[in-house]
Amino acid sequence: MAEQAAPATAREWHLAARPQGWPVPADFALVEAPVRTPGPGEILVRNAYLSVDPYMRGRMNDVASYIPPFRLGAPMDGGAVGYVVASAAEGFAPGDAVLHGLGWREYATLDAKHAVKVDPAAAPLSAYLGVLGMPGLTAYAGLLAVGALKEGDKVFVSGAAGAVGSLVGQIARLKGASLVVGSAGSAEKVARLVDEYGFDAAFNYKDAPVAEQLAAAAPEGIDLYFDNVGGDHLEAAIGALGVHGRAVLCGAIAQYNDTTAPAAPRNLAMAIGKRLRLEGMLVGDHAALQPQFVAEVGGWLRSGELRGEETVVDGFENAAEAFLDLLRGANTGKMVVRLDG
Ligand SMILES: NC(=O)c1ccc[n+]([C@@H]2O[C@H](COP(=O)([O-])OP(=O)(O)OC[C@H]3O[C@@H](n4cnc5c(N)ncnc54)[C@H](OP(=O)(O)O)[C@@H]3O)[C@@H](O)[C@H]2O)c1
């Protein structure tokens, strides 16, 4: 087992309290903890980038879901990429770059079975948390496998300037959608959707009711809605969908910090007359698409036809603030935290 130097202790983020409504910095605690030497079959990884994602908000609640809640007073976890510094596992050597699930800490000791080697020469490491990682596969599988995008479809995506949404819009365009409309939360994001990501139209959902702005952007209606937001966005999309329209229910971020039941959509019954398909999706069901996704999206990245935008926050100590900023909409593309050297 070849080894590089690892410190005796390192920092990790713990869940200090379960939020009521919007999370606050005091819900997180930065803790110094021992760095464990890897046992048989394990590796020790120095994390280089951490992912902060909207689903982590749900894990702060003590509610059973498709993924277990974070434990109070224990380290949080999530996507991370880093370099192996010590290995007691066959096939892994110091210096290997790996993707794994023990984020929110500077160093991670884990069973090598839960790590995937990634190629830092093929793409920047952070891309494996974003455009070539979980959000990328979510966009690709959600649009193509769940949404069954067809050439000529008119597509609307909410959360369009985020990690998933920015890729949904770009992939829809590359796959021949006849209209791609996106919504986002600032004038700057809206401008970037049209100028840099090739959306046909975009609007700021804070400017006026979503239904009005969607009707102006897609006067003939839409065939496919990719929902990252829920609430009034979903209600507006149900109104705009044509007969046999499809809605991919990927996320409902507008409701993640709500303490009361949502007011919208009020028109869900329209799904009947229009014979709509509203289909929930979880990216974990679509692992089989991974090779096709990496080949196709990787190709578009290399050719420059698709952009994998990132917002990078520097410093492990800023990870909790980066997560809170993500919920507030400070990011364009994938929000990642870069650790120091
Ligand atoms: N089903 C799955 O397997 C799966 C997998 C990955 C992600 N997701 C879901 O997909 C969605 C996007 O995830 P992501 O990782 O790509 O995050 P993201 O879009 O990069 O970041 C979250 C964005 O949500 C927007 N937002 C926050 N509050 C909002 C509100 N009240 N109304 C409208 N927009 C709001 C903010 O942008 P603005 O400035 O535009 O408000 C923020 O930048 C989330 O709902 C997430 O839970 C689902």
Tab-separated table of C-alpha atoms and ligand atoms in Angstrom:
chain	number	residue	atom	x	y	z
A	1	MET	CA	0.000	0.000	0.000
A	2	ALA	CA	1.691	3.193	-1.175
A	3	GLU	CA	0.686	6.231	0.847
A	4	GLN	CA	0.811	9.992	0.689
A	5	ALA	CA	0.722	12.135	3.799
A	6	ALA	CA	-2.715	12.482	5.393
A	7	PRO	CA	-3.351	14.554	8.513
A	8	ALA	CA	-4.392	12.928	11.800
A	9	THR	CA	-7.545	15.035	11.891
A	10	ALA	CA	-9.576	16.986	9.312
A	11	ARG	CA	-12.808	18.948	9.121
A	12	GLU	CA	-16.301	17.686	8.335
A	13	TRP	CA	-19.754	19.282	8.311
A	14	HIS	CA	-22.356	17.925	10.717
A	15	LEU	CA	-26.098	18.530	10.843
A	16	ALA	CA	-26.471	20.524	14.072
A	17	ALA	CA	-30.249	21.151	13.963
A	18	ARG	CA	-33.218	20.312	11.762
A	19	PRO	CA	-34.490	23.480	10.057
A	20	GLN	CA	-38.054	24.743	10.270
A	21	GLY	CA	-38.600	26.404	6.903
A	22	TRP	CA	-35.470	27.952	5.408
A	23	PRO	CA	-32.225	26.460	6.781
A	24	VAL	CA	-29.811	28.820	8.558
A	25	PRO	CA	-26.038	28.612	9.186
A	26	ALA	CA	-26.612	27.450	12.787
A	27	ASP	CA	-28.165	24.232	11.403
A	28	PHE	CA	-24.643	23.217	10.326
A	29	ALA	CA	-21.510	22.655	12.451
A	30	LEU	CA	-17.901	22.468	11.280
A	31	VAL	CA	-16.224	19.695	13.303
A	32	GLU	CA	-12.608	18.490	13.534
A	33	ALA	CA	-12.561	14.666	13.444
A	34	PRO	CA	-9.944	11.889	13.202
A	35	VAL	CA	-8.939	10.750	9.699
A	36	ARG	CA	-9.320	6.964	9.712
A	37	THR	CA	-6.629	4.778	8.116
A	38	PRO	CA	-8.227	2.560	5.450
A	39	GLY	CA	-8.869	-1.074	6.409
A	40	PRO	CA	-8.884	-3.970	3.933
A	41	GLY	CA	-10.825	-3.061	0.798
A	42	GLU	CA	-10.948	0.618	1.742
A	43	ILE	CA	-9.428	3.814	0.366
A	44	LEU	CA	-8.682	7.188	1.906
A	45	VAL	CA	-9.612	10.108	-0.366
A	46	ARG	CA	-8.661	13.780	-0.145
A	47	ASN	CA	-11.750	15.516	-1.487
A	48	ALA	CA	-11.123	18.163	-4.136
A	49	TYR	CA	-14.727	19.199	-4.930
A	50	LEU	CA	-17.959	18.755	-2.994
A	51	SER	CA	-21.445	18.826	-4.437
A	52	VAL	CA	-24.252	20.787	-2.820
A	53	ASP	CA	-27.656	19.817	-4.212
A	54	PRO	CA	-31.302	20.743	-3.608
A	55	TYR	CA	-32.215	17.174	-2.510
A	56	MET	CA	-30.005	17.707	0.557
A	57	ARG	CA	-32.652	20.070	1.916
A	58	GLY	CA	-35.079	17.135	2.154
A	59	ARG	CA	-32.447	15.085	3.974
A	60	MET	CA	-32.252	17.745	6.692
A	61	ASN	CA	-35.844	16.823	7.683
A	62	ASP	CA	-36.535	13.753	9.780
A	63	VAL	CA	-38.819	12.283	7.133
A	64	ALA	CA	-38.555	8.874	5.476
A	65	SER	CA	-37.965	9.263	1.744
A	66	TYR	CA	-36.203	7.533	-1.145
A	67	ILE	CA	-32.952	8.552	0.562
A	68	PRO	CA	-32.402	8.462	4.351
A	69	PRO	CA	-32.346	11.714	6.350
A	70	PHE	CA	-29.047	13.143	7.627
A	71	ARG	CA	-28.502	12.170	11.270
A	72	LEU	CA	-28.338	14.927	13.873
A	73	GLY	CA	-24.817	15.477	15.210
A	74	ALA	CA	-23.287	13.239	12.526
A	75	PRO	CA	-21.373	14.089	9.337
A	76	MET	CA	-23.517	14.849	6.306
A	77	ASP	CA	-22.770	13.136	2.994
A	78	GLY	CA	-23.209	13.733	-0.704
A	79	GLY	CA	-21.353	13.651	-4.005
A	80	ALA	CA	-17.621	14.405	-3.998
A	81	VAL	CA	-14.588	13.959	-6.215
A	82	GLY	CA	-11.050	13.716	-4.941
A	83	TYR	CA	-7.735	11.922	-5.014
A	84	VAL	CA	-6.857	8.643	-3.326
A	85	VAL	CA	-4.088	9.254	-0.766
A	86	ALA	CA	-3.945	5.735	0.701
A	87	SER	CA	-5.350	2.466	-0.577
A	88	ALA	CA	-5.884	-0.974	0.894
A	89	ALA	CA	-8.101	-1.911	-2.049
A	90	GLU	CA	-7.146	-3.780	-5.176
A	91	GLY	CA	-7.279	-1.628	-8.305
A	92	PHE	CA	-6.963	1.728	-6.491
A	93	ALA	CA	-3.647	3.541	-6.025
A	94	PRO	CA	-2.631	6.876	-4.517
A	95	GLY	CA	-3.175	9.626	-7.048
A	96	ASP	CA	-6.256	8.004	-8.626
A	97	ALA	CA	-9.153	10.439	-9.051
A	98	VAL	CA	-12.466	9.066	-7.755
A	99	LEU	CA	-16.138	10.008	-7.514
A	100	HIS	CA	-17.896	8.858	-4.332
A	101	GLY	CA	-20.677	9.668	-1.874
A	102	LEU	CA	-18.810	10.914	1.212
A	103	GLY	CA	-18.836	14.638	0.588
A	104	TRP	CA	-19.184	17.400	3.195
A	105	ARG	CA	-15.721	16.426	4.585
A	106	GLU	CA	-12.121	17.117	3.667
A	107	TYR	CA	-10.988	13.473	3.863
A	108	ALA	CA	-13.134	10.359	3.395
A	109	THR	CA	-12.357	6.728	4.246
A	110	LEU	CA	-14.673	4.388	2.382
A	111	ASP	CA	-15.161	0.958	0.892
A	112	ALA	CA	-13.625	1.137	-2.596
A	113	LYS	CA	-16.768	-0.582	-3.934
A	114	HIS	CA	-18.537	2.762	-3.430
A	115	ALA	CA	-15.970	4.750	-5.433
A	116	VAL	CA	-15.776	5.107	-9.210
A	117	LYS	CA	-12.536	6.080	-10.895
A	118	VAL	CA	-12.822	9.160	-13.112
A	119	ASP	CA	-10.422	10.535	-15.693
A	120	PRO	CA	-9.180	14.069	-14.875
A	121	ALA	CA	-7.654	14.271	-18.355
A	122	ALA	CA	-11.019	13.708	-20.072
A	123	ALA	CA	-12.853	16.496	-18.208
A	124	PRO	CA	-12.213	18.813	-15.252
A	125	LEU	CA	-12.833	16.914	-12.000
A	126	SER	CA	-15.810	19.063	-11.050
A	127	ALA	CA	-17.619	18.049	-14.257
A	128	TYR	CA	-18.187	14.602	-12.699
A	129	LEU	CA	-20.457	16.323	-10.142
A	130	GLY	CA	-22.287	18.318	-12.794
A	131	VAL	CA	-22.572	18.005	-16.554
A	132	LEU	CA	-21.045	14.488	-16.641
A	133	GLY	CA	-22.454	13.490	-13.234
A	134	MET	CA	-25.765	13.077	-11.441
A	135	PRO	CA	-27.389	16.329	-12.650
A	136	GLY	CA	-26.307	15.620	-16.232
A	137	LEU	CA	-27.800	12.135	-16.172
A	138	THR	CA	-30.965	13.539	-14.590
A	139	ALA	CA	-31.374	15.961	-17.488
A	140	TYR	CA	-30.514	13.392	-20.140
A	141	ALA	CA	-32.646	10.541	-18.777
A	142	GLY	CA	-35.499	12.816	-17.730
A	143	LEU	CA	-35.798	14.438	-21.114
A	144	LEU	CA	-35.149	11.429	-23.343
A	145	ALA	CA	-36.213	8.304	-21.402
A	146	VAL	CA	-39.022	9.728	-19.228
A	147	GLY	CA	-40.140	12.706	-21.314
A	148	ALA	CA	-39.680	10.817	-24.603
A	149	LEU	CA	-38.593	14.007	-26.372
A	150	LYS	CA	-39.418	13.950	-30.064
A	151	GLU	CA	-38.025	16.131	-32.826
A	152	GLY	CA	-40.245	19.171	-33.215
A	153	ASP	CA	-41.491	19.143	-29.601
A	154	LYS	CA	-42.079	22.483	-27.915
A	155	VAL	CA	-40.338	22.242	-24.532
A	156	PHE	CA	-40.548	24.313	-21.357
A	157	VAL	CA	-38.094	23.807	-18.476
A	158	SER	CA	-38.134	25.570	-15.120
A	159	GLY	CA	-35.043	26.111	-13.007
A	160	ALA	CA	-33.534	26.567	-16.443
A	161	ALA	CA	-30.284	28.246	-15.409
A	162	GLY	CA	-29.446	25.552	-12.852
A	163	ALA	CA	-27.394	22.373	-13.143
A	164	VAL	CA	-30.208	20.149	-14.466
A	165	GLY	CA	-32.265	22.821	-16.226
A	166	SER	CA	-29.428	24.362	-18.231
A	167	LEU	CA	-28.650	20.921	-19.647
A	168	VAL	CA	-32.300	20.041	-20.309
A	169	GLY	CA	-32.658	23.133	-22.495
A	170	GLN	CA	-29.415	22.537	-24.368
A	171	ILE	CA	-30.092	18.825	-24.927
A	172	ALA	CA	-33.633	19.582	-26.118
A	173	ARG	CA	-32.198	21.992	-28.681
A	174	LEU	CA	-29.520	19.505	-29.807
A	175	LYS	CA	-32.202	16.811	-30.168
A	176	GLY	CA	-34.346	18.928	-32.456
A	177	ALA	CA	-36.970	20.570	-30.237
A	178	SER	CA	-38.775	23.221	-32.258
A	179	LEU	CA	-39.088	25.591	-29.276
A	180	VAL	CA	-37.137	25.681	-26.004
A	181	VAL	CA	-38.417	28.010	-23.288
A	182	GLY	CA	-36.842	28.396	-19.856
A	183	SER	CA	-37.655	30.233	-16.650
A	184	ALA	CA	-35.157	31.475	-14.087
A	185	GLY	CA	-34.964	33.918	-11.213
A	186	SER	CA	-32.958	36.893	-12.488
A	187	ALA	CA	-32.588	39.076	-15.577
A	188	GLU	CA	-28.958	38.041	-15.862
A	189	LYS	CA	-29.835	34.326	-15.881
A	190	VAL	CA	-32.605	34.909	-18.419
A	191	ALA	CA	-30.184	36.722	-20.740
A	192	ARG	CA	-27.655	33.903	-20.473
A	193	LEU	CA	-30.277	31.272	-21.324
A	194	VAL	CA	-30.942	32.943	-24.657
A	195	ASP	CA	-27.492	34.347	-25.446
A	196	GLU	CA	-25.273	31.495	-24.257
A	197	TYR	CA	-27.358	28.327	-24.010
A	198	GLY	CA	-29.436	28.661	-27.156
A	199	PHE	CA	-32.910	28.831	-25.570
A	200	ASP	CA	-35.462	30.381	-27.947
A	201	ALA	CA	-37.096	32.328	-25.147
A	202	ALA	CA	-36.744	32.778	-21.414
A	203	PHE	CA	-38.421	34.755	-18.659
A	204	ASN	CA	-37.878	35.762	-15.038
A	205	TYR	CA	-40.597	34.061	-12.992
A	206	LYS	CA	-40.358	36.869	-10.423
A	207	ASP	CA	-41.440	39.524	-12.966
A	208	ALA	CA	-45.060	38.465	-13.617
A	209	PRO	CA	-47.296	35.362	-13.285
A	210	VAL	CA	-45.678	32.297	-14.859
A	211	ALA	CA	-48.820	31.431	-16.865
A	212	GLU	CA	-48.820	34.867	-18.552
A	213	GLN	CA	-45.132	34.801	-19.363
A	214	LEU	CA	-45.292	31.218	-20.619
A	215	ALA	CA	-48.242	32.060	-22.886
A	216	ALA	CA	-46.242	34.943	-24.383
A	217	ALA	CA	-43.137	32.781	-24.908
A	218	ALA	CA	-45.033	29.767	-26.267
A	219	PRO	CA	-48.229	31.131	-27.868
A	220	GLU	CA	-49.048	27.762	-29.479
A	221	GLY	CA	-48.569	25.890	-26.208
A	222	ILE	CA	-46.039	23.210	-25.276
A	223	ASP	CA	-45.668	19.446	-25.724
A	224	LEU	CA	-43.235	18.697	-22.906
A	225	TYR	CA	-42.635	20.306	-19.521
A	226	PHE	CA	-39.554	19.476	-17.422
A	227	ASP	CA	-40.455	20.496	-13.880
A	228	ASN	CA	-37.698	21.453	-11.441
A	229	VAL	CA	-39.829	23.887	-9.449
A	230	GLY	CA	-43.438	22.705	-8.874
A	231	GLY	CA	-46.191	25.052	-7.635
A	232	ASP	CA	-47.299	27.798	-9.989
A	233	HIS	CA	-44.786	26.656	-12.622
A	234	LEU	CA	-46.450	23.234	-12.796
A	235	GLU	CA	-49.899	24.828	-12.815
A	236	ALA	CA	-48.902	27.124	-15.702
A	237	ALA	CA	-47.382	24.223	-17.619
A	238	ILE	CA	-50.538	22.081	-17.235
A	239	GLY	CA	-52.461	24.987	-18.735
A	240	ALA	CA	-50.007	25.324	-21.637
A	241	LEU	CA	-49.642	21.610	-22.440
A	242	GLY	CA	-51.536	20.327	-25.458
A	243	VAL	CA	-53.486	17.080	-25.722
A	244	HIS	CA	-51.225	14.116	-24.867
A	245	GLY	CA	-48.642	16.493	-23.399
A	246	ARG	CA	-46.009	15.119	-21.029
A	247	ALA	CA	-44.660	16.599	-17.811
A	248	VAL	CA	-41.486	15.178	-16.265
A	249	LEU	CA	-41.723	15.779	-12.508
A	250	CYS	CA	-38.071	16.045	-11.515
A	251	GLY	CA	-38.130	18.457	-8.572
A	252	ALA	CA	-40.276	20.991	-6.727
A	253	ILE	CA	-37.714	23.364	-5.265
A	254	ALA	CA	-40.267	26.146	-4.759
A	255	GLN	CA	-41.764	23.997	-1.997
A	256	TYR	CA	-38.692	22.544	-0.256
A	257	ASN	CA	-38.649	25.190	2.495
A	258	ASP	CA	-42.440	25.495	2.836
A	259	THR	CA	-44.011	24.715	6.189
A	260	THR	CA	-47.582	24.593	4.817
A	261	ALA	CA	-49.204	22.637	1.981
A	262	PRO	CA	-48.776	24.128	-1.534
A	263	ALA	CA	-51.467	26.306	-3.137
A	264	ALA	CA	-50.689	25.161	-6.710
A	265	PRO	CA	-51.273	23.384	-9.033
A	266	ARG	CA	-55.011	23.892	-8.722
A	267	ASN	CA	-55.683	22.553	-12.224
A	268	LEU	CA	-54.370	19.009	-11.872
A	269	ALA	CA	-57.752	17.666	-13.054
A	270	MET	CA	-57.010	19.109	-16.508
A	271	ALA	CA	-54.592	16.198	-16.860
A	272	ILE	CA	-57.654	14.029	-17.507
A	273	GLY	CA	-59.264	15.841	-20.424
A	274	LYS	CA	-55.907	16.517	-22.021
A	275	ARG	CA	-54.768	12.900	-21.413
A	276	LEU	CA	-51.527	14.284	-19.981
A	277	ARG	CA	-48.692	12.155	-18.791
A	278	LEU	CA	-47.198	13.584	-15.580
A	279	GLU	CA	-44.393	11.257	-14.634
A	280	GLY	CA	-42.133	11.448	-11.617
A	281	MET	CA	-38.513	10.486	-12.103
A	282	LEU	CA	-35.531	9.532	-9.958
A	283	VAL	CA	-32.123	9.606	-11.572
A	284	GLY	CA	-31.143	6.419	-9.716
A	285	ASP	CA	-33.529	4.418	-11.937
A	286	HIS	CA	-31.558	5.385	-15.032
A	287	ALA	CA	-28.060	4.023	-14.357
A	288	ALA	CA	-28.332	1.873	-17.477
A	289	LEU	CA	-28.248	5.044	-19.590
A	290	GLN	CA	-24.907	6.138	-18.057
A	291	PRO	CA	-22.612	4.926	-20.916
A	292	GLN	CA	-24.862	6.416	-23.613
A	293	PHE	CA	-25.165	9.643	-21.600
A	294	VAL	CA	-21.393	10.033	-21.125
A	295	ALA	CA	-20.702	9.236	-24.783
A	296	GLU	CA	-23.284	11.645	-26.184
A	297	VAL	CA	-22.990	14.526	-23.694
A	298	GLY	CA	-19.184	14.118	-23.552
A	299	GLY	CA	-19.130	14.435	-27.340
A	300	TRP	CA	-21.219	17.632	-27.269
A	301	LEU	CA	-18.911	19.048	-24.585
A	302	ARG	CA	-15.812	18.328	-26.648
A	303	SER	CA	-17.338	19.778	-29.816
A	304	GLY	CA	-18.440	22.888	-27.922
A	305	GLU	CA	-22.117	22.312	-28.787
A	306	LEU	CA	-23.057	22.099	-25.098
A	307	ARG	CA	-21.800	24.045	-22.089
A	308	GLY	CA	-21.393	22.593	-18.628
A	309	GLU	CA	-21.737	25.757	-16.584
A	310	GLU	CA	-20.506	25.815	-12.974
A	311	THR	CA	-20.576	28.192	-10.044
A	312	VAL	CA	-17.521	27.442	-7.898
A	313	VAL	CA	-17.335	28.450	-4.228
A	314	ASP	CA	-13.840	28.295	-2.755
A	315	GLY	CA	-13.079	26.914	0.697
A	316	PHE	CA	-14.377	23.935	2.659
A	317	GLU	CA	-15.504	26.283	5.439
A	318	ASN	CA	-17.917	27.914	2.954
A	319	ALA	CA	-19.765	24.687	2.042
A	320	ALA	CA	-22.847	25.337	4.214
A	321	GLU	CA	-23.145	28.885	2.882
A	322	ALA	CA	-22.778	27.533	-0.685
A	323	PHE	CA	-25.703	25.168	-0.041
A	324	LEU	CA	-27.832	28.013	1.339
A	325	ASP	CA	-26.855	30.146	-1.667
A	326	LEU	CA	-27.942	27.327	-4.002
A	327	LEU	CA	-31.400	27.337	-2.416
A	328	ARG	CA	-31.514	31.134	-2.817
A	329	GLY	CA	-30.546	30.929	-6.490
A	330	ALA	CA	-27.008	32.347	-6.373
A	331	ASN	CA	-25.760	29.714	-8.814
A	332	THR	CA	-25.807	29.408	-12.574
A	333	GLY	CA	-25.208	25.814	-13.640
A	334	LYS	CA	-23.850	23.346	-11.088
A	335	MET	CA	-22.925	24.695	-7.652
A	336	VAL	CA	-19.711	23.046	-6.389
A	337	VAL	CA	-17.340	23.721	-3.514
A	338	ARG	CA	-13.598	23.646	-4.288
A	339	LEU	CA	-11.362	22.608	-1.424
A	340	ASP	CA	-7.968	24.165	-0.894
A	341	GLY	CA	-4.958	22.434	-2.500
B	1	LIG	N1	-35.567	13.484	-9.586
B	1	LIG	C1	-34.250	13.391	-9.528
B	1	LIG	O1	-33.657	12.305	-9.611
B	1	LIG	C2	-33.461	14.662	-9.383
B	1	LIG	C3	-32.057	14.669	-9.539
B	1	LIG	C4	-31.378	15.900	-9.456
B	1	LIG	C5	-32.083	17.082	-9.201
B	1	LIG	N2	-33.420	17.018	-9.023
B	1	LIG	C6	-34.217	18.239	-8.809
B	1	LIG	O2	-34.006	19.067	-9.935
B	1	LIG	C7	-34.112	20.427	-9.549
B	1	LIG	C8	-32.849	21.177	-9.978
B	1	LIG	O3	-31.732	20.637	-9.287
B	1	LIG	P1	-30.263	21.200	-9.587
B	1	LIG	O4	-29.303	20.316	-8.899
B	1	LIG	O5	-30.135	21.427	-11.038
B	1	LIG	O6	-30.275	22.589	-8.821
B	1	LIG	P2	-30.052	24.023	-9.491
B	1	LIG	O7	-31.194	24.264	-10.428
B	1	LIG	O8	-28.663	24.142	-9.984
B	1	LIG	O9	-30.156	24.993	-8.224
B	1	LIG	C9	-31.362	25.272	-7.631
B	1	LIG	C10	-32.034	26.491	-8.308
B	1	LIG	O10	-33.396	26.509	-7.954
B	1	LIG	C11	-33.892	27.813	-8.177
B	1	LIG	N3	-34.907	28.133	-7.186
B	1	LIG	C12	-34.788	28.261	-5.846
B	1	LIG	N4	-35.976	28.579	-5.285
B	1	LIG	C13	-36.871	28.665	-6.301
B	1	LIG	C14	-38.263	28.982	-6.372
B	1	LIG	N5	-38.978	29.267	-5.271
B	1	LIG	N6	-38.864	28.982	-7.575
B	1	LIG	C15	-38.162	28.709	-8.694
B	1	LIG	N7	-36.835	28.402	-8.694
B	1	LIG	C16	-36.206	28.388	-7.508
B	1	LIG	C17	-32.686	28.780	-8.072
B	1	LIG	O11	-32.529	29.434	-9.328
B	1	LIG	P3	-33.374	30.760	-9.720
B	1	LIG	O12	-32.407	31.899	-9.599
B	1	LIG	O13	-33.775	30.496	-11.116
B	1	LIG	O14	-34.520	30.876	-8.762
B	1	LIG	C18	-31.507	27.840	-7.833
B	1	LIG	O15	-30.347	28.228	-8.529
B	1	LIG	C19	-34.356	20.432	-8.053
B	1	LIG	O16	-35.738	20.518	-7.820
B	1	LIG	C20	-33.834	19.079	-7.612
B	1	LIG	O17	-34.414	18.655	-6.409
B	1	LIG	C21	-34.119	15.845	-9.102
